[in-house]
Amino acid sequence: RTGMPERFEHRDDAAGRTYEVHAFPLGQPGPRLVGLIVRDIDARRAQAPAHDNKVRYQTLFERMQDGCCICEQVADDPVDFRYLATNPAFERHAGRAPMGRTMRAMGMAVDDAVMSTYARVAATGTPESFTTHDPSLDRWFDVEVDAADRPGRICLTFRDV
């Protein structure tokens, strides 16, 4: 109407959605061409709680005192796992940053029984817990292992005891 850019919200009751509309003139004066940018406000509002949850869980993961990691079973060695994500406590307890490397390549003193437990949990999804000694660090750990976000992945949490 005014030839000036305008912003407004539009509710489409049939679709059950609310949109933010930015309308602005295009081209030279004369025949009125109008450009529109339309954003689904409801979708953006729905993403906000998911983002808040992501931030909350990321903060928890980074600040917890227990070491935590997500690992994926190595395809050509079903009793070895590659580190996909670790928290800072993992690196403090283990004394190393393992991202992208495998447990065996890291020189972690993980015995075959423990690796078999990890493989079993990756296969069945049934959580297990145990206490183990790492001779390379001369430390004992309480370990909990559970299935992660997809088959072949596990989540480990451990505490220095």
XYZ file of N, CA, C and O in Angstrom, residues 4 17 19 38 45 56 69 108 112 116 142 144 146-147 155:
60
model
N 6.447 0.901 0.870
C 7.534 0.664 1.824
C 7.496 -0.809 2.259
O 6.433 -1.424 2.292
N -1.187 -22.948 10.934
C 0.176 -22.426 11.029
C 0.158 -20.905 11.092
O -0.754 -20.265 10.564
N 2.609 -17.559 10.106
C 3.744 -17.189 9.266
C 4.151 -15.745 9.522
O 3.292 -14.884 9.751
N 8.473 -15.506 3.342
C 7.529 -16.082 4.294
C 8.258 -17.129 5.131
O 8.931 -18.004 4.585
N 9.426 -21.851 16.336
C 9.130 -21.936 17.771
C 9.259 -23.363 18.274
O 9.688 -23.599 19.395
N 21.260 -28.019 27.031
C 21.227 -28.553 28.396
C 21.997 -29.880 28.480
O 22.809 -30.077 29.377
N 31.918 -41.620 26.947
C 32.260 -41.630 25.528
C 31.224 -42.430 24.756
O 30.531 -43.280 25.314
N 45.081 -48.529 24.977
C 44.333 -48.712 26.219
C 44.471 -50.169 26.639
O 44.345 -51.066 25.817
N 40.495 -58.643 26.850
C 39.556 -59.250 25.906
C 38.168 -59.441 26.508
O 37.165 -59.309 25.798
N 34.866 -57.981 24.881
C 33.743 -58.877 24.563
C 32.447 -58.358 25.175
O 31.379 -58.471 24.567
N 34.820 -48.121 37.798
C 33.470 -48.670 37.668
C 32.985 -48.236 36.291
O 33.032 -47.039 35.959
N 29.962 -48.470 33.225
C 28.613 -48.796 32.776
C 28.620 -48.658 31.260
O 29.107 -47.664 30.726
N 26.162 -49.106 27.736
C 24.787 -49.208 27.255
C 24.785 -48.977 25.742
O 25.749 -48.445 25.191
N 23.708 -49.376 25.104
C 23.563 -49.123 23.671
C 23.450 -47.622 23.449
O 22.933 -46.897 24.295
N 27.590 -46.514 24.569
C 27.908 -45.368 25.409
C 28.528 -45.915 26.686
O 27.939 -46.781 27.343
